[in-house]
Amino acid sequence: MIHETIITTLNADGSTHIAPMGLRHEDGLYLIAPFKPSTTLDNLLRTRQAVVNLTDDVTVFAGCLTGRHDWPCRPAEVVEGRVLEAALAHVELQVDRIEEDENRPRFYCRPVHHGNHAPFAGFNRAQAAVIEAAILVSRLSMLPDEKIDSEMAYLQIAVDKTAGDRERRAWEWLVERIRRYRSERKTEAAQS
Ligand SMILES: Cc1cc2nc3c(=O)[nH]c(=O)nc-3n(C[C@H](O)[C@H](O)[C@H](O)COP(=O)(O)O)c2cc1C
């Protein structure tokens, strides 16, 4: 099973790097698998620490995919790291072992601290739709336009029916990102 989370790691200059990442569990360990190249990967290799943030604030997911990387954080309790203010819960991780891979190394991490901050409010379809749309946006260059358009049209139904302000804002950022990607691609094609 994969849970979609926000992973925070520390950059070499001490600033915080925030990225959406899928997380798996294996034998009591947390498994993070960043594709190469990635800042999260570099930071995990250098610091061997990370924080997993479990949040229902989908503006963080959509924001990271649309150039909005600065989200309020506070210091972690045990590791050298930061906790997202929007986290309902967080887990602080120490890298236990690394399985090298040409494309996607696997970091097996041991939990060293758990924090619970706010209750889970229940499932919301618009939040799930924003997560799906964020995945589509992360694969814009790999997927045909028709697939993106048909999936976005379907996901829009849940947004229209069940979104709150946060979900609507996150959705608009992603729709705008798709529009801008296509317009830039058109300009580049005209120039070449
Ligand atoms: C819900 C969601 C889950 C994601 N999971 C992963 C993942 O497991 N591994 C990965 O490399 N990128 C994943 N991505 C894409 C990264 O968040 C994105 O490419 C990001 O820029 C990672 O690179 P960075 O560490 O350089 O920021 C995911 C994106 C979304 C929206």
PDB file of N, CA, C and O in Angstrom, residues 124-184:
ATOM      1  N   ASN A 124     -12.426  13.038   1.596  1.00  0.00           N
ATOM      2  CA  ASN A 124     -13.062  14.073   0.773  1.00  0.00           C
ATOM      3  C   ASN A 124     -12.688  13.803  -0.671  1.00  0.00           C
ATOM      4  O   ASN A 124     -11.502  13.676  -1.005  1.00  0.00           O
ATOM      5  N   ARG A 125     -13.682  13.713  -1.538  1.00  0.00           N
ATOM      6  CA  ARG A 125     -13.426  13.323  -2.934  1.00  0.00           C
ATOM      7  C   ARG A 125     -12.629  14.375  -3.678  1.00  0.00           C
ATOM      8  O   ARG A 125     -11.812  14.057  -4.553  1.00  0.00           O
ATOM      9  N   ALA A 126     -12.860  15.650  -3.372  1.00  0.00           N
ATOM     10  CA  ALA A 126     -12.107  16.707  -4.070  1.00  0.00           C
ATOM     11  C   ALA A 126     -10.622  16.637  -3.714  1.00  0.00           C
ATOM     12  O   ALA A 126      -9.753  16.877  -4.559  1.00  0.00           O
ATOM     13  N   GLN A 127     -10.322  16.288  -2.453  1.00  0.00           N
ATOM     14  CA  GLN A 127      -8.909  16.153  -2.076  1.00  0.00           C
ATOM     15  C   GLN A 127      -8.258  15.012  -2.865  1.00  0.00           C
ATOM     16  O   GLN A 127      -7.145  15.159  -3.385  1.00  0.00           O
ATOM     17  N   ALA A 128      -8.978  13.896  -2.977  1.00  0.00           N
ATOM     18  CA  ALA A 128      -8.442  12.768  -3.754  1.00  0.00           C
ATOM     19  C   ALA A 128      -8.269  13.176  -5.219  1.00  0.00           C
ATOM     20  O   ALA A 128      -7.273  12.811  -5.865  1.00  0.00           O
ATOM     21  N   ALA A 129      -9.209  13.969  -5.733  1.00  0.00           N
ATOM     22  CA  ALA A 129      -9.130  14.412  -7.133  1.00  0.00           C
ATOM     23  C   ALA A 129      -7.907  15.315  -7.339  1.00  0.00           C
ATOM     24  O   ALA A 129      -7.207  15.213  -8.354  1.00  0.00           O
ATOM     25  N   VAL A 130      -7.633  16.190  -6.369  1.00  0.00           N
ATOM     26  CA  VAL A 130      -6.460  17.070  -6.492  1.00  0.00           C
ATOM     27  C   VAL A 130      -5.166  16.241  -6.484  1.00  0.00           C
ATOM     28  O   VAL A 130      -4.248  16.494  -7.266  1.00  0.00           O
ATOM     29  N   ILE A 131      -5.111  15.223  -5.628  1.00  0.00           N
ATOM     30  CA  ILE A 131      -3.907  14.369  -5.591  1.00  0.00           C
ATOM     31  C   ILE A 131      -3.724  13.690  -6.953  1.00  0.00           C
ATOM     32  O   ILE A 131      -2.616  13.655  -7.505  1.00  0.00           O
ATOM     33  N   GLU A 132      -4.819  13.165  -7.521  1.00  0.00           N
ATOM     34  CA  GLU A 132      -4.724  12.518  -8.843  1.00  0.00           C
ATOM     35  C   GLU A 132      -4.261  13.521  -9.906  1.00  0.00           C
ATOM     36  O   GLU A 132      -3.439  13.212 -10.758  1.00  0.00           O
ATOM     37  N   ALA A 133      -4.824  14.729  -9.839  1.00  0.00           N
ATOM     38  CA  ALA A 133      -4.447  15.752 -10.823  1.00  0.00           C
ATOM     39  C   ALA A 133      -2.982  16.158 -10.645  1.00  0.00           C
ATOM     40  O   ALA A 133      -2.279  16.410 -11.626  1.00  0.00           O
ATOM     41  N   ALA A 134      -2.506  16.187  -9.386  1.00  0.00           N
ATOM     42  CA  ALA A 134      -1.096  16.534  -9.137  1.00  0.00           C
ATOM     43  C   ALA A 134      -0.185  15.469  -9.750  1.00  0.00           C
ATOM     44  O   ALA A 134       0.864  15.779 -10.326  1.00  0.00           O
ATOM     45  N   ILE A 135      -0.596  14.211  -9.651  1.00  0.00           N
ATOM     46  CA  ILE A 135       0.190  13.127 -10.275  1.00  0.00           C
ATOM     47  C   ILE A 135       0.223  13.340 -11.789  1.00  0.00           C
ATOM     48  O   ILE A 135       1.276  13.211 -12.424  1.00  0.00           O
ATOM     49  N   LEU A 136      -0.920  13.678 -12.379  1.00  0.00           N
ATOM     50  CA  LEU A 136      -0.958  13.925 -13.834  1.00  0.00           C
ATOM     51  C   LEU A 136      -0.004  15.063 -14.194  1.00  0.00           C
ATOM     52  O   LEU A 136       0.749  14.975 -15.162  1.00  0.00           O
ATOM     53  N   VAL A 137      -0.033  16.134 -13.389  1.00  0.00           N
ATOM     54  CA  VAL A 137       0.823  17.290 -13.672  1.00  0.00           C
ATOM     55  C   VAL A 137       2.305  16.895 -13.546  1.00  0.00           C
ATOM     56  O   VAL A 137       3.147  17.376 -14.301  1.00  0.00           O
ATOM     57  N   SER A 138       2.625  15.980 -12.616  1.00  0.00           N
ATOM     58  CA  SER A 138       4.028  15.558 -12.483  1.00  0.00           C
ATOM     59  C   SER A 138       4.468  14.715 -13.687  1.00  0.00           C
ATOM     60  O   SER A 138       5.646  14.442 -13.853  1.00  0.00           O
ATOM     61  N   ARG A 139       3.488  14.297 -14.547  1.00  0.00           N
ATOM     62  CA  ARG A 139       3.834  13.452 -15.707  1.00  0.00           C
ATOM     63  C   ARG A 139       3.427  14.100 -17.026  1.00  0.00           C
ATOM     64  O   ARG A 139       3.198  13.404 -18.014  1.00  0.00           O
ATOM     65  N   LEU A 140       3.348  15.441 -17.033  1.00  0.00           N
ATOM     66  CA  LEU A 140       2.852  16.141 -18.231  1.00  0.00           C
ATOM     67  C   LEU A 140       3.614  15.775 -19.497  1.00  0.00           C
ATOM     68  O   LEU A 140       3.023  15.612 -20.561  1.00  0.00           O
ATOM     69  N   SER A 141       4.945  15.638 -19.364  1.00  0.00           N
ATOM     70  CA  SER A 141       5.744  15.381 -20.573  1.00  0.00           C
ATOM     71  C   SER A 141       5.669  13.918 -20.998  1.00  0.00           C
ATOM     72  O   SER A 141       6.131  13.563 -22.072  1.00  0.00           O
ATOM     73  N   MET A 142       5.089  13.069 -20.137  1.00  0.00           N
ATOM     74  CA  MET A 142       5.074  11.632 -20.454  1.00  0.00           C
ATOM     75  C   MET A 142       3.718  11.140 -20.941  1.00  0.00           C
ATOM     76  O   MET A 142       3.611  10.067 -21.517  1.00  0.00           O
ATOM     77  N   LEU A 143       2.657  11.926 -20.677  1.00  0.00           N
ATOM     78  CA  LEU A 143       1.305  11.453 -21.001  1.00  0.00           C
ATOM     79  C   LEU A 143       0.721  12.215 -22.189  1.00  0.00           C
ATOM     80  O   LEU A 143       0.950  13.422 -22.339  1.00  0.00           O
ATOM     81  N   PRO A 144      -0.081  11.529 -23.036  1.00  0.00           N
ATOM     82  CA  PRO A 144      -0.737  12.232 -24.154  1.00  0.00           C
ATOM     83  C   PRO A 144      -1.763  13.240 -23.637  1.00  0.00           C
ATOM     84  O   PRO A 144      -2.404  13.004 -22.610  1.00  0.00           O
ATOM     85  N   ASP A 145      -1.916  14.357 -24.352  1.00  0.00           N
ATOM     86  CA  ASP A 145      -2.861  15.412 -23.949  1.00  0.00           C
ATOM     87  C   ASP A 145      -4.271  14.858 -23.744  1.00  0.00           C
ATOM     88  O   ASP A 145      -4.981  15.255 -22.821  1.00  0.00           O
ATOM     89  N   GLU A 146      -4.688  13.931 -24.635  1.00  0.00           N
ATOM     90  CA  GLU A 146      -6.069  13.419 -24.570  1.00  0.00           C
ATOM     91  C   GLU A 146      -6.318  12.700 -23.243  1.00  0.00           C
ATOM     92  O   GLU A 146      -7.401  12.807 -22.662  1.00  0.00           O
ATOM     93  N   LYS A 147      -5.309  11.952 -22.774  1.00  0.00           N
ATOM     94  CA  LYS A 147      -5.470  11.228 -21.504  1.00  0.00           C
ATOM     95  C   LYS A 147      -5.592  12.236 -20.359  1.00  0.00           C
ATOM     96  O   LYS A 147      -6.454  12.098 -19.486  1.00  0.00           O
ATOM     97  N   ILE A 148      -4.750  13.256 -20.383  1.00  0.00           N
ATOM     98  CA  ILE A 148      -4.800  14.284 -19.323  1.00  0.00           C
ATOM     99  C   ILE A 148      -6.172  14.959 -19.347  1.00  0.00           C
ATOM    100  O   ILE A 148      -6.816  15.122 -18.306  1.00  0.00           O
ATOM    101  N   ASP A 149      -6.644  15.326 -20.544  1.00  0.00           N
ATOM    102  CA  ASP A 149      -7.925  16.043 -20.648  1.00  0.00           C
ATOM    103  C   ASP A 149      -9.088  15.174 -20.157  1.00  0.00           C
ATOM    104  O   ASP A 149      -9.956  15.652 -19.431  1.00  0.00           O
ATOM    105  N   SER A 150      -9.104  13.897 -20.542  1.00  0.00           N
ATOM    106  CA  SER A 150     -10.240  13.064 -20.145  1.00  0.00           C
ATOM    107  C   SER A 150     -10.204  12.803 -18.638  1.00  0.00           C
ATOM    108  O   SER A 150     -11.238  12.824 -17.970  1.00  0.00           O
ATOM    109  N   GLU A 151      -9.012  12.600 -18.078  1.00  0.00           N
ATOM    110  CA  GLU A 151      -8.938  12.350 -16.621  1.00  0.00           C
ATOM    111  C   GLU A 151      -9.284  13.608 -15.837  1.00  0.00           C
ATOM    112  O   GLU A 151      -9.979  13.541 -14.818  1.00  0.00           O
ATOM    113  N   MET A 152      -8.826  14.762 -16.317  1.00  0.00           N
ATOM    114  CA  MET A 152      -9.140  16.023 -15.615  1.00  0.00           C
ATOM    115  C   MET A 152     -10.653  16.284 -15.663  1.00  0.00           C
ATOM    116  O   MET A 152     -11.232  16.757 -14.690  1.00  0.00           O
ATOM    117  N   ALA A 153     -11.274  15.966 -16.790  1.00  0.00           N
ATOM    118  CA  ALA A 153     -12.724  16.187 -16.910  1.00  0.00           C
ATOM    119  C   ALA A 153     -13.480  15.332 -15.894  1.00  0.00           C
ATOM    120  O   ALA A 153     -14.438  15.788 -15.261  1.00  0.00           O
ATOM    121  N   TYR A 154     -13.023  14.083 -15.725  1.00  0.00           N
ATOM    122  CA  TYR A 154     -13.678  13.204 -14.745  1.00  0.00           C
ATOM    123  C   TYR A 154     -13.437  13.710 -13.313  1.00  0.00           C
ATOM    124  O   TYR A 154     -14.369  13.788 -12.495  1.00  0.00           O
ATOM    125  N   LEU A 155     -12.191  14.063 -13.009  1.00  0.00           N
ATOM    126  CA  LEU A 155     -11.848  14.516 -11.649  1.00  0.00           C
ATOM    127  C   LEU A 155     -12.574  15.814 -11.286  1.00  0.00           C
ATOM    128  O   LEU A 155     -12.923  16.052 -10.132  1.00  0.00           O
ATOM    129  N   GLN A 156     -12.832  16.637 -12.302  1.00  0.00           N
ATOM    130  CA  GLN A 156     -13.510  17.930 -12.088  1.00  0.00           C
ATOM    131  C   GLN A 156     -14.884  17.734 -11.414  1.00  0.00           C
ATOM    132  O   GLN A 156     -15.334  18.573 -10.632  1.00  0.00           O
ATOM    133  N   ILE A 157     -15.531  16.598 -11.704  1.00  0.00           N
ATOM    134  CA  ILE A 157     -16.868  16.343 -11.140  1.00  0.00           C
ATOM    135  C   ILE A 157     -16.791  16.334  -9.609  1.00  0.00           C
ATOM    136  O   ILE A 157     -17.593  16.981  -8.922  1.00  0.00           O
ATOM    137  N   ALA A 158     -15.797  15.614  -9.068  1.00  0.00           N
ATOM    138  CA  ALA A 158     -15.659  15.539  -7.606  1.00  0.00           C
ATOM    139  C   ALA A 158     -15.302  16.904  -7.034  1.00  0.00           C
ATOM    140  O   ALA A 158     -15.761  17.270  -5.948  1.00  0.00           O
ATOM    141  N   VAL A 159     -14.500  17.662  -7.767  1.00  0.00           N
ATOM    142  CA  VAL A 159     -14.120  19.004  -7.289  1.00  0.00           C
ATOM    143  C   VAL A 159     -15.378  19.878  -7.236  1.00  0.00           C
ATOM    144  O   VAL A 159     -15.655  20.536  -6.230  1.00  0.00           O
ATOM    145  N   ASP A 160     -16.164  19.864  -8.310  1.00  0.00           N
ATOM    146  CA  ASP A 160     -17.372  20.695  -8.362  1.00  0.00           C
ATOM    147  C   ASP A 160     -18.355  20.329  -7.238  1.00  0.00           C
ATOM    148  O   ASP A 160     -19.002  21.186  -6.660  1.00  0.00           O
ATOM    149  N   LYS A 161     -18.447  19.030  -6.953  1.00  0.00           N
ATOM    150  CA  LYS A 161     -19.452  18.592  -5.977  1.00  0.00           C
ATOM    151  C   LYS A 161     -19.005  18.724  -4.525  1.00  0.00           C
ATOM    152  O   LYS A 161     -19.827  18.926  -3.636  1.00  0.00           O
ATOM    153  N   THR A 162     -17.681  18.561  -4.260  1.00  0.00           N
ATOM    154  CA  THR A 162     -17.300  18.371  -2.839  1.00  0.00           C
ATOM    155  C   THR A 162     -16.179  19.276  -2.342  1.00  0.00           C
ATOM    156  O   THR A 162     -15.781  19.142  -1.179  1.00  0.00           O
ATOM    157  N   ALA A 163     -15.646  20.159  -3.188  1.00  0.00           N
ATOM    158  CA  ALA A 163     -14.474  20.957  -2.764  1.00  0.00           C
ATOM    159  C   ALA A 163     -14.835  22.051  -1.772  1.00  0.00           C
ATOM    160  O   ALA A 163     -15.939  22.598  -1.795  1.00  0.00           O
ATOM    161  N   GLY A 164     -13.870  22.373  -0.911  1.00  0.00           N
ATOM    162  CA  GLY A 164     -13.887  23.607  -0.127  1.00  0.00           C
ATOM    163  C   GLY A 164     -12.930  24.591  -0.800  1.00  0.00           C
ATOM    164  O   GLY A 164     -12.417  24.314  -1.889  1.00  0.00           O
ATOM    165  N   ASP A 165     -12.678  25.718  -0.132  1.00  0.00           N
ATOM    166  CA  ASP A 165     -11.823  26.756  -0.733  1.00  0.00           C
ATOM    167  C   ASP A 165     -10.423  26.236  -1.056  1.00  0.00           C
ATOM    168  O   ASP A 165      -9.875  26.514  -2.113  1.00  0.00           O
ATOM    169  N   ARG A 166      -9.829  25.490  -0.104  1.00  0.00           N
ATOM    170  CA  ARG A 166      -8.451  24.998  -0.301  1.00  0.00           C
ATOM    171  C   ARG A 166      -8.369  24.101  -1.527  1.00  0.00           C
ATOM    172  O   ARG A 166      -7.454  24.214  -2.344  1.00  0.00           O
ATOM    173  N   GLU A 167      -9.355  23.203  -1.650  1.00  0.00           N
ATOM    174  CA  GLU A 167      -9.325  22.240  -2.759  1.00  0.00           C
ATOM    175  C   GLU A 167      -9.521  22.958  -4.093  1.00  0.00           C
ATOM    176  O   GLU A 167      -8.872  22.632  -5.081  1.00  0.00           O
ATOM    177  N   ARG A 168     -10.425  23.973  -4.094  1.00  0.00           N
ATOM    178  CA  ARG A 168     -10.665  24.723  -5.339  1.00  0.00           C
ATOM    179  C   ARG A 168      -9.409  25.483  -5.759  1.00  0.00           C
ATOM    180  O   ARG A 168      -9.040  25.500  -6.929  1.00  0.00           O
ATOM    181  N   ARG A 169      -8.718  26.084  -4.762  1.00  0.00           N
ATOM    182  CA  ARG A 169      -7.493  26.839  -5.077  1.00  0.00           C
ATOM    183  C   ARG A 169      -6.434  25.887  -5.652  1.00  0.00           C
ATOM    184  O   ARG A 169      -5.810  26.148  -6.668  1.00  0.00           O
ATOM    185  N   ALA A 170      -6.252  24.741  -4.979  1.00  0.00           N
ATOM    186  CA  ALA A 170      -5.249  23.760  -5.440  1.00  0.00           C
ATOM    187  C   ALA A 170      -5.574  23.293  -6.862  1.00  0.00           C
ATOM    188  O   ALA A 170      -4.698  23.181  -7.719  1.00  0.00           O
ATOM    189  N   TRP A 171      -6.852  23.052  -7.120  1.00  0.00           N
ATOM    190  CA  TRP A 171      -7.289  22.584  -8.451  1.00  0.00           C
ATOM    191  C   TRP A 171      -6.961  23.635  -9.507  1.00  0.00           C
ATOM    192  O   TRP A 171      -6.432  23.320 -10.575  1.00  0.00           O
ATOM    193  N   GLU A 172      -7.266  24.906  -9.191  1.00  0.00           N
ATOM    194  CA  GLU A 172      -6.990  25.992 -10.168  1.00  0.00           C
ATOM    195  C   GLU A 172      -5.502  26.096 -10.482  1.00  0.00           C
ATOM    196  O   GLU A 172      -5.115  26.311 -11.625  1.00  0.00           O
ATOM    197  N   TRP A 173      -4.633  25.929  -9.466  1.00  0.00           N
ATOM    198  CA  TRP A 173      -3.181  25.979  -9.709  1.00  0.00           C
ATOM    199  C   TRP A 173      -2.770  24.900 -10.719  1.00  0.00           C
ATOM    200  O   TRP A 173      -1.957  25.134 -11.609  1.00  0.00           O
ATOM    201  N   LEU A 174      -3.357  23.709 -10.563  1.00  0.00           N
ATOM    202  CA  LEU A 174      -2.976  22.588 -11.441  1.00  0.00           C
ATOM    203  C   LEU A 174      -3.500  22.795 -12.860  1.00  0.00           C
ATOM    204  O   LEU A 174      -2.799  22.545 -13.843  1.00  0.00           O
ATOM    205  N   VAL A 175      -4.753  23.280 -12.965  1.00  0.00           N
ATOM    206  CA  VAL A 175      -5.332  23.556 -14.291  1.00  0.00           C
ATOM    207  C   VAL A 175      -4.491  24.609 -15.011  1.00  0.00           C
ATOM    208  O   VAL A 175      -4.160  24.473 -16.195  1.00  0.00           O
ATOM    209  N   GLU A 176      -4.090  25.641 -14.267  1.00  0.00           N
ATOM    210  CA  GLU A 176      -3.280  26.712 -14.839  1.00  0.00           C
ATOM    211  C   GLU A 176      -1.908  26.181 -15.287  1.00  0.00           C
ATOM    212  O   GLU A 176      -1.378  26.571 -16.323  1.00  0.00           O
ATOM    213  N   ARG A 177      -1.352  25.244 -14.504  1.00  0.00           N
ATOM    214  CA  ARG A 177      -0.038  24.663 -14.838  1.00  0.00           C
ATOM    215  C   ARG A 177      -0.123  23.891 -16.168  1.00  0.00           C
ATOM    216  O   ARG A 177       0.781  23.975 -16.996  1.00  0.00           O
ATOM    217  N   ILE A 178      -1.212  23.166 -16.352  1.00  0.00           N
ATOM    218  CA  ILE A 178      -1.381  22.408 -17.602  1.00  0.00           C
ATOM    219  C   ILE A 178      -1.493  23.384 -18.769  1.00  0.00           C
ATOM    220  O   ILE A 178      -0.853  23.193 -19.814  1.00  0.00           O
ATOM    221  N   ARG A 179      -2.270  24.460 -18.574  1.00  0.00           N
ATOM    222  CA  ARG A 179      -2.453  25.468 -19.632  1.00  0.00           C
ATOM    223  C   ARG A 179      -1.093  26.084 -19.997  1.00  0.00           C
ATOM    224  O   ARG A 179      -0.745  26.207 -21.156  1.00  0.00           O
ATOM    225  N   ARG A 180      -0.302  26.449 -18.948  1.00  0.00           N
ATOM    226  CA  ARG A 180       0.988  27.111 -19.204  1.00  0.00           C
ATOM    227  C   ARG A 180       1.968  26.146 -19.896  1.00  0.00           C
ATOM    228  O   ARG A 180       2.684  26.529 -20.818  1.00  0.00           O
ATOM    229  N   TYR A 181       1.970  24.893 -19.459  1.00  0.00           N
ATOM    230  CA  TYR A 181       2.852  23.892 -20.068  1.00  0.00           C
ATOM    231  C   TYR A 181       2.576  23.793 -21.575  1.00  0.00           C
ATOM    232  O   TYR A 181       3.486  23.794 -22.397  1.00  0.00           O
ATOM    233  N   ARG A 182       1.295  23.765 -21.928  1.00  0.00           N
ATOM    234  CA  ARG A 182       0.934  23.614 -23.356  1.00  0.00           C
ATOM    235  C   ARG A 182       1.278  24.869 -24.137  1.00  0.00           C
ATOM    236  O   ARG A 182       1.737  24.791 -25.280  1.00  0.00           O
ATOM    237  N   SER A 183       1.070  26.025 -23.521  1.00  0.00           N
ATOM    238  CA  SER A 183       1.370  27.255 -24.246  1.00  0.00           C
ATOM    239  C   SER A 183       2.876  27.401 -24.459  1.00  0.00           C
ATOM    240  O   SER A 183       3.345  27.797 -25.528  1.00  0.00           O
ATOM    241  N   GLU A 184       3.696  27.010 -23.432  1.00  0.00           N
ATOM    242  CA  GLU A 184       5.164  27.070 -23.590  1.00  0.00           C
ATOM    243  C   GLU A 184       5.632  26.067 -24.644  1.00  0.00           C
ATOM    244  O   GLU A 184       6.538  26.347 -25.433  1.00  0.00           O
TER     245      GLU A 184
END
